[in-house]
Coordinates of C-alpha atoms in Angstrom, one line a residue:
M1 CA 103.6 -64.7 -23.6
A2 CA 106.1 -65.8 -21.1
V3 CA 109.6 -64.3 -21.5
D4 CA 113.0 -65.2 -20.2
A5 CA 112.4 -63.6 -16.9
A6 CA 116.0 -63.0 -16.0
S7 CA 116.6 -60.9 -19.1
T8 CA 114.0 -58.3 -18.0
F9 CA 115.1 -55.8 -15.5
G10 CA 114.0 -52.4 -14.1
D11 CA 110.5 -53.1 -12.8
E12 CA 109.7 -52.8 -9.1
P13 CA 109.1 -56.2 -7.5
P14 CA 105.4 -56.8 -6.7
K15 CA 104.3 -56.1 -3.1
G16 CA 103.0 -58.9 -0.9
N17 CA 101.4 -59.4 2.4
W18 CA 104.8 -59.1 4.1
V19 CA 104.3 -55.3 4.1
T20 CA 101.7 -55.6 6.8
N21 CA 102.9 -58.8 8.6
S22 CA 105.0 -58.3 11.7
K23 CA 108.4 -60.0 11.9
G24 CA 107.1 -62.0 14.8
Y25 CA 104.2 -63.4 12.7
Q26 CA 106.6 -64.1 9.8
T27 CA 108.8 -66.1 12.1
L28 CA 105.8 -68.0 13.6
L29 CA 104.6 -68.8 10.1
V30 CA 108.0 -70.2 9.0
F31 CA 108.4 -72.2 12.2
L32 CA 104.9 -73.8 12.0
L33 CA 105.3 -74.6 8.3
S34 CA 108.7 -76.1 8.9
L35 CA 107.3 -78.2 11.8
N36 CA 104.5 -79.4 9.6
F37 CA 106.7 -80.4 6.8
G38 CA 109.0 -82.1 9.3
I39 CA 106.1 -84.3 10.3
V40 CA 105.4 -85.0 6.6
F41 CA 108.9 -86.3 6.2
F42 CA 108.8 -88.1 9.5
D43 CA 105.9 -90.2 8.1
R44 CA 107.5 -90.4 4.6
Q45 CA 110.9 -91.6 5.9
A46 CA 109.4 -94.0 8.4
L47 CA 109.3 -96.9 5.9
N48 CA 112.9 -96.3 4.7
A49 CA 114.2 -96.3 8.3
L50 CA 112.1 -99.4 9.2
M51 CA 112.9 -101.3 6.0
P52 CA 115.4 -103.7 7.7
F53 CA 112.4 -104.8 9.9
V54 CA 109.8 -104.7 7.1
Q55 CA 111.7 -106.5 4.3
P56 CA 112.2 -109.8 6.1
E57 CA 108.6 -110.1 7.3
L58 CA 107.0 -109.1 4.0
Q59 CA 109.8 -110.8 1.9
L60 CA 110.4 -107.8 -0.3
S61 CA 112.8 -107.8 -3.3
Q62 CA 115.1 -104.9 -4.1
T63 CA 112.7 -104.0 -7.0
E64 CA 109.7 -103.9 -4.6
I65 CA 111.6 -101.7 -2.2
G66 CA 112.2 -99.3 -5.1
L67 CA 108.6 -99.5 -6.2
L68 CA 107.4 -98.5 -2.7
A69 CA 109.5 -95.4 -2.7
G70 CA 108.6 -94.6 -6.3
G71 CA 104.8 -95.2 -5.8
L72 CA 104.7 -92.6 -3.0
S73 CA 106.7 -90.2 -5.1
F74 CA 104.2 -90.7 -8.0
S75 CA 101.1 -89.8 -6.0
W76 CA 103.0 -87.1 -4.2
A77 CA 103.8 -85.5 -7.6
I78 CA 100.3 -85.7 -8.9
A79 CA 99.0 -84.0 -5.8
A80 CA 101.7 -81.4 -6.0
F81 CA 100.6 -80.5 -9.6
F82 CA 96.9 -80.3 -8.9
V83 CA 96.6 -79.2 -5.2
G84 CA 99.0 -76.3 -5.9
R85 CA 96.9 -75.2 -8.9
L86 CA 93.7 -75.6 -6.8
S87 CA 95.2 -73.5 -4.1
D88 CA 95.9 -70.7 -6.6
S89 CA 92.4 -70.9 -8.1
L90 CA 90.5 -71.0 -4.8
G91 CA 92.8 -68.6 -2.9
K92 CA 92.6 -71.0 0.0
R93 CA 96.0 -72.0 1.4
K94 CA 95.4 -72.7 5.1
I95 CA 92.3 -75.0 4.9
L96 CA 93.9 -77.2 2.2
L97 CA 97.0 -77.5 4.2
I98 CA 95.1 -78.6 7.3
I99 CA 93.1 -81.2 5.3
A100 CA 96.3 -82.6 3.8
T101 CA 98.0 -82.8 7.2
V102 CA 95.2 -84.8 8.8
A103 CA 95.0 -87.1 5.7
F104 CA 98.7 -88.1 5.7
S105 CA 98.5 -88.8 9.4
I106 CA 95.8 -91.3 8.9
C107 CA 97.7 -93.0 6.1
S108 CA 100.7 -93.5 8.3
F109 CA 98.5 -95.5 10.7
V110 CA 97.2 -97.6 7.8
S111 CA 100.8 -98.4 6.7
G112 CA 101.3 -100.2 10.0
L113 CA 98.4 -102.6 9.1
A114 CA 100.1 -103.8 6.0
T115 CA 100.3 -107.6 5.5
S116 CA 101.7 -107.7 2.0
F117 CA 103.6 -105.7 -0.6
L118 CA 100.4 -104.7 -2.4
F119 CA 98.7 -103.6 0.9
L120 CA 101.7 -101.5 1.8
F121 CA 102.1 -100.1 -1.7
A122 CA 98.4 -98.9 -1.7
A123 CA 99.0 -97.3 1.7
R124 CA 102.0 -95.4 0.5
L125 CA 100.2 -94.3 -2.7
L126 CA 97.5 -92.7 -0.5
M127 CA 100.1 -91.1 1.8
G128 CA 101.8 -89.5 -1.2
A129 CA 98.5 -88.1 -2.4
A130 CA 97.9 -86.6 1.0
E131 CA 101.4 -85.2 1.4
G132 CA 102.0 -83.8 -2.1
G133 CA 100.2 -80.6 -1.8
V134 CA 101.8 -79.6 1.5
M135 CA 105.0 -78.1 0.2
P136 CA 103.7 -76.1 -2.8
I137 CA 101.1 -74.5 -0.5
S138 CA 103.6 -73.9 2.3
H139 CA 106.1 -72.2 -0.1
A140 CA 103.4 -70.1 -1.6
M141 CA 102.5 -68.9 1.9
V142 CA 106.1 -68.0 2.6
A143 CA 106.5 -66.2 -0.7
S144 CA 103.5 -64.0 0.0
E145 CA 103.9 -63.5 3.7
V146 CA 107.7 -63.1 4.3
D147 CA 109.9 -60.2 3.2
P148 CA 111.7 -61.1 -0.1
E149 CA 115.1 -60.1 1.4
R150 CA 114.8 -63.2 3.6
R151 CA 112.9 -65.4 1.2
G152 CA 115.8 -67.8 0.5
L153 CA 116.5 -68.3 4.2
A154 CA 112.7 -68.5 5.1
Q155 CA 112.0 -71.1 2.3
G156 CA 115.1 -73.0 3.2
V157 CA 114.0 -73.3 6.9
A158 CA 110.4 -74.1 5.9
Q159 CA 111.5 -77.0 3.7
N160 CA 114.7 -78.2 5.2
L161 CA 114.9 -77.6 9.0
G162 CA 111.9 -79.5 10.2
S163 CA 112.0 -82.1 7.5
N164 CA 115.5 -83.0 8.4
L165 CA 115.4 -82.8 12.1
L166 CA 112.2 -84.8 12.2
G167 CA 112.3 -86.8 9.0
S168 CA 115.9 -87.5 8.4
F169 CA 117.2 -87.5 12.0
A170 CA 114.4 -88.3 14.4
A171 CA 112.6 -90.8 12.2
P172 CA 115.4 -93.3 11.9
V173 CA 116.6 -92.9 15.5
V174 CA 113.2 -92.9 17.2
L175 CA 111.4 -95.4 15.0
V176 CA 114.2 -97.9 14.9
A177 CA 114.4 -97.8 18.7
F178 CA 110.6 -98.2 18.9
A179 CA 110.5 -101.0 16.4
T180 CA 113.3 -102.8 18.3
A181 CA 111.4 -102.5 21.5
F182 CA 108.0 -103.3 20.1
S183 CA 107.6 -103.9 16.3
W184 CA 107.6 -101.9 13.1
R185 CA 103.8 -101.8 13.1
E186 CA 103.7 -99.9 16.4
A187 CA 106.3 -97.6 15.0
F188 CA 104.0 -96.6 12.2
Y189 CA 101.2 -96.0 14.6
L190 CA 103.5 -93.7 16.6
A191 CA 104.3 -91.8 13.5
A192 CA 100.7 -90.9 12.9
L193 CA 100.2 -88.8 16.0
P194 CA 102.3 -85.6 15.4
G195 CA 100.4 -84.6 12.3
L196 CA 97.1 -84.2 14.1
I197 CA 98.8 -81.9 16.6
S198 CA 100.4 -79.9 13.8
A199 CA 97.0 -79.5 12.0
A200 CA 95.5 -78.0 15.2
L201 CA 98.4 -75.5 15.6
I202 CA 98.0 -74.3 12.1
W203 CA 94.2 -73.9 12.5
F204 CA 94.5 -71.8 15.6
L205 CA 97.7 -69.8 15.0
L206 CA 98.0 -69.0 11.3
K207 CA 95.7 -66.8 9.2
E208 CA 94.5 -67.4 5.7
P209 CA 96.9 -65.4 3.4
Q210 CA 95.1 -62.7 1.4
P211 CA 95.1 -63.5 -2.4
A212 CA 97.7 -61.7 -4.4
A213 CA 96.3 -58.8 -6.4
K214 CA 96.1 -59.5 -10.1
P215 CA 98.1 -57.3 -12.4
A216 CA 96.2 -55.1 -14.9
G217 CA 94.7 -57.2 -17.7
A218 CA 95.1 -60.5 -15.9
H219 CA 92.0 -62.7 -15.9
E220 CA 93.3 -66.0 -14.6
A221 CA 94.8 -67.0 -11.3
S222 CA 97.0 -69.6 -12.9
I223 CA 99.6 -70.0 -15.6
G224 CA 99.7 -72.8 -18.1
F225 CA 102.4 -75.5 -17.5
A226 CA 103.7 -75.2 -21.1
E227 CA 103.9 -71.4 -20.7
A228 CA 105.9 -71.7 -17.5
F229 CA 108.4 -74.0 -19.2
K230 CA 109.2 -71.3 -21.7
V231 CA 111.2 -69.6 -19.0
R232 CA 114.7 -70.9 -18.8
N233 CA 115.0 -70.9 -15.0
M234 CA 111.8 -73.1 -14.8
W235 CA 113.1 -75.9 -16.9
V236 CA 116.6 -75.8 -15.5
C237 CA 115.2 -76.1 -12.0
V238 CA 113.0 -79.0 -13.0
V239 CA 115.9 -80.9 -14.7
V240 CA 118.1 -80.3 -11.7
G241 CA 115.2 -81.2 -9.4
V242 CA 114.5 -84.5 -11.3
L243 CA 118.2 -85.5 -10.8
M244 CA 118.5 -84.5 -7.2
V245 CA 115.1 -85.8 -6.1
A246 CA 116.1 -89.2 -7.6
H247 CA 119.4 -88.8 -5.7
F248 CA 117.6 -88.2 -2.4
V249 CA 114.9 -90.8 -2.7
I250 CA 117.4 -93.5 -3.9
T251 CA 119.7 -92.7 -1.0
W252 CA 116.9 -93.1 1.5
A253 CA 115.3 -96.1 -0.2
F254 CA 118.4 -98.2 -0.3
M255 CA 121.1 -96.9 2.1
P256 CA 119.6 -98.0 5.4
N257 CA 119.0 -101.6 4.2
F258 CA 122.3 -101.7 2.4
L259 CA 124.3 -100.7 5.5
V260 CA 122.6 -103.4 7.6
Q261 CA 122.1 -106.3 5.1
T262 CA 125.3 -105.9 3.0
R263 CA 127.8 -104.0 5.1
G264 CA 126.8 -105.8 8.3
M265 CA 126.2 -102.6 10.3
D266 CA 123.9 -103.1 13.4
P267 CA 120.5 -101.3 13.3
F268 CA 121.5 -98.9 16.1
S269 CA 124.6 -97.7 14.3
M270 CA 122.7 -97.4 11.0
S271 CA 120.0 -95.3 12.6
W272 CA 122.5 -92.8 13.9
L273 CA 124.5 -92.8 10.7
V274 CA 121.5 -92.0 8.4
G275 CA 120.2 -89.7 11.2
S276 CA 123.4 -87.7 10.8
L277 CA 122.0 -86.7 7.4
G278 CA 119.2 -85.0 9.1
I279 CA 121.4 -83.0 11.5
A280 CA 123.6 -82.0 8.5
A281 CA 120.6 -80.9 6.4
A282 CA 119.0 -79.0 9.2
I283 CA 122.2 -77.0 9.7
Y284 CA 122.5 -76.5 5.9
S285 CA 118.9 -75.3 5.8
F286 CA 120.2 -72.1 7.3
V287 CA 123.7 -72.1 5.9
V288 CA 123.1 -72.9 2.2
A289 CA 119.8 -70.9 1.9
G290 CA 121.3 -67.9 3.8
L291 CA 124.4 -68.1 1.7
S292 CA 122.4 -68.1 -1.5
D293 CA 120.7 -64.9 -0.3
K294 CA 124.1 -63.3 -0.1
I295 CA 126.2 -64.6 -3.0
G296 CA 123.4 -65.8 -5.3
R297 CA 121.5 -68.9 -6.1
K298 CA 123.6 -70.2 -9.0
P299 CA 127.0 -70.6 -7.2
V300 CA 125.6 -73.0 -4.6
M301 CA 123.5 -74.8 -7.1
V302 CA 126.5 -75.6 -9.2
F303 CA 129.1 -76.5 -6.5
L304 CA 127.2 -78.6 -4.0
P305 CA 126.1 -81.5 -6.3
F306 CA 129.8 -82.2 -7.0
L307 CA 130.6 -82.1 -3.2
S308 CA 127.9 -84.8 -2.6
L309 CA 130.1 -87.3 -4.4
V310 CA 132.1 -87.9 -1.1
G311 CA 129.2 -89.9 0.4
P312 CA 128.8 -92.8 -2.0
I313 CA 132.5 -92.8 -2.7
G314 CA 133.2 -93.2 1.0
V315 CA 130.7 -96.1 1.3
L316 CA 132.2 -97.9 -1.7
L317 CA 135.9 -97.5 -0.8
L318 CA 135.9 -97.9 3.0
D319 CA 136.1 -101.5 4.3
P320 CA 134.0 -102.0 7.5
A321 CA 136.5 -104.6 8.8
A322 CA 139.3 -102.0 8.9
F323 CA 137.5 -99.9 11.5
E324 CA 136.5 -102.6 14.1
G325 CA 137.1 -101.5 17.7
I326 CA 137.3 -97.8 17.1
G327 CA 133.6 -96.9 17.5
V328 CA 132.3 -94.3 20.0
L329 CA 129.1 -94.0 22.0
G330 CA 128.1 -97.5 21.1
L331 CA 128.4 -96.9 17.3
S332 CA 130.4 -99.3 15.1
G333 CA 133.8 -98.0 13.9
Y334 CA 132.5 -98.0 10.3
A335 CA 129.6 -95.7 11.3
T336 CA 131.9 -93.5 13.3
V337 CA 134.1 -92.9 10.2
L338 CA 131.2 -92.5 7.8
I339 CA 129.3 -89.9 9.8
P340 CA 131.6 -86.9 9.0
I341 CA 131.8 -88.0 5.4
F342 CA 128.0 -88.1 5.1
F343 CA 127.8 -84.8 7.0
I344 CA 129.9 -83.1 4.3
G345 CA 128.3 -84.7 1.3
W346 CA 124.8 -84.0 2.4
M347 CA 125.3 -80.3 2.2
V348 CA 123.7 -80.7 -1.2
N349 CA 120.3 -81.1 0.5
G350 CA 120.4 -77.4 1.3
T351 CA 119.8 -76.7 -2.4
F352 CA 116.4 -78.4 -2.5
P353 CA 114.3 -75.4 -1.5
I354 CA 116.3 -73.2 -3.8
F355 CA 115.5 -75.1 -7.0
M356 CA 112.0 -76.2 -5.9
A357 CA 110.8 -72.9 -4.4
T358 CA 113.1 -69.9 -4.2
I359 CA 114.1 -69.6 -7.8
P360 CA 110.7 -70.4 -9.2
S361 CA 109.0 -68.0 -6.8
E362 CA 111.5 -65.3 -7.8
T363 CA 111.0 -66.0 -11.5
F364 CA 107.2 -65.7 -11.5
R365 CA 104.6 -63.2 -10.1
P366 CA 102.9 -64.1 -6.7
I367 CA 99.6 -64.8 -8.4
H368 CA 101.2 -67.9 -10.0
H369 CA 103.3 -69.1 -7.1
A370 CA 101.4 -72.2 -5.9
T371 CA 101.0 -73.3 -9.5
V372 CA 104.7 -73.0 -10.5
L373 CA 105.9 -74.4 -7.2
G374 CA 103.5 -77.4 -7.6
L375 CA 104.8 -77.8 -11.2
A376 CA 108.5 -77.7 -10.0
M377 CA 107.9 -80.1 -7.1
G378 CA 105.5 -82.4 -9.0
A379 CA 107.8 -82.7 -12.0
C380 CA 110.8 -83.5 -9.8
E381 CA 108.8 -86.2 -7.9
V382 CA 107.3 -87.8 -11.1
L383 CA 110.5 -88.1 -13.0
G384 CA 113.0 -88.4 -10.2
G385 CA 111.2 -89.8 -7.3
V386 CA 109.0 -92.2 -9.2
F387 CA 111.4 -93.7 -11.8
G388 CA 114.7 -93.4 -9.8
P389 CA 114.1 -95.9 -7.1
P390 CA 112.6 -98.7 -9.2
V391 CA 115.4 -98.4 -11.8
A392 CA 118.0 -98.4 -9.1
G393 CA 116.3 -101.4 -7.5
M394 CA 116.3 -103.3 -10.8
L395 CA 120.0 -102.4 -11.3
N396 CA 120.8 -103.7 -7.8
D397 CA 119.0 -107.0 -8.5
A398 CA 120.9 -107.3 -11.8
F399 CA 124.4 -106.1 -10.9
G400 CA 124.7 -106.2 -7.1
A401 CA 123.4 -104.3 -4.0
D402 CA 126.0 -101.6 -4.3
T403 CA 125.0 -100.5 -7.8
F404 CA 122.8 -97.7 -6.5
L405 CA 125.9 -95.9 -5.2
Y406 CA 127.2 -95.5 -8.8
V407 CA 123.8 -94.2 -9.8
L408 CA 124.0 -91.6 -7.1
M409 CA 127.3 -90.4 -8.3
G410 CA 126.1 -90.1 -11.9
L411 CA 123.0 -88.1 -10.9
A412 CA 125.2 -85.6 -8.9
V413 CA 127.6 -84.9 -11.7
V414 CA 125.0 -84.3 -14.3
S415 CA 123.1 -82.1 -11.9
G416 CA 126.1 -79.8 -11.3
F417 CA 126.6 -79.3 -15.0
V418 CA 122.9 -78.6 -15.7
A419 CA 122.8 -76.0 -12.9
M420 CA 125.4 -73.9 -14.8
G421 CA 122.5 -72.8 -17.1
L422 CA 120.6 -71.0 -14.3
Q423 CA 120.1 -67.2 -14.4
E424 CA 120.6 -65.4 -11.1
T425 CA 117.5 -64.3 -9.2
A426 CA 118.7 -63.4 -5.7
P427 CA 117.9 -59.7 -4.9
A428 CA 121.2 -59.1 -3.1
A429 CA 123.3 -60.6 -5.9
L430 CA 121.5 -58.7 -8.6
R431 CA 121.8 -55.5 -6.6
K432 CA 125.6 -55.9 -6.5
Q433 CA 125.4 -56.0 -10.3
G434 CA 123.2 -52.9 -10.4
K435 CA 120.1 -54.8 -11.6
T436 CA 116.6 -55.6 -10.4
F437 CA 114.5 -58.6 -11.3
A438 CA 111.2 -58.6 -13.1
P439 CA 109.2 -61.8 -12.6
A440 CA 107.4 -63.4 -15.6

């Protein structure tokens, strides 16, 4: 029977492979997993960044744009559920990670061949299926191989540093420039190459983690989904995750196209503006995750969703015409003003590895990590990533292209209030309270 894990204290935390792993190997592991997930997001974000080029050629509606984002999230979520569980059952992390990396690289190439909405939709479904298992496996490897005292920072870097430098920053800047010089199809072909290199690095430089020892009386390597949801932190993380994943995917699905097609921003300025989100989130992968190690997971989870309101409010209230002629480095004045606003609001991205990985992995024993991480990520993607963009797209078609900005604000506010129900799991914060944490 699962218990409310945060109410049980006094047991020694389970030992993991970090006891025998050198700090050098732990650093290498986090770096390569961060690089690999960065390439995942480079491929995932490619379509969003290239949408101003793709939409006119394929004549996509706002609803179809939302369906493309939602479809990838759906197959991503299904893969996160089942590949994470398979990884726990087989005890094979490394080989499954390599297979997934090669598969999503191939799918990126196929996206460049699309000639219709249905063709592109099918390609994105396949890409989501290939990519979905990457993060649950990666976080399970970090949880077992890296010292728990640095787990929040390590998981923050693994999920956020590479994904934001490569996916959120490099993808719009590099691919928009490449599409401008050649075409959006060649940009997709370019996006397929880095994954093959990453798969080779993982193959040669990382070792297969040793399976976690089963506690006395345990007969299964996995926990039931219903049983996991009996733990408060699990369902709170999932609810927050649903809201914030919807916030993230809706932002990326509609913001680039909105800035160009509705606000009149040139593609160059748009690429650097949305790219600033990547720089911000890469910095916050250290700052927010490291801060949560020191002051606790709950405070940052509650405060940062409210801070994210500044982004959509800034886009709604600021008139592009008021900033003509004040741009710098070739950027429009509107982009120049919005960059610091986006930079501040996007600090919320630093919470993603906390509710998707750090809190669940601290709430459950290592033997269940890939399963519960796959559950957390899969549920967030299914309900937030799948339904959020199509609903926002339909609202845009019905009420105007800026409607998604109001949706973003609503998601952020509700998320902040729901996070107030979390129970603290950070070892340092609990130690200050004279407590230890016993995973379920």
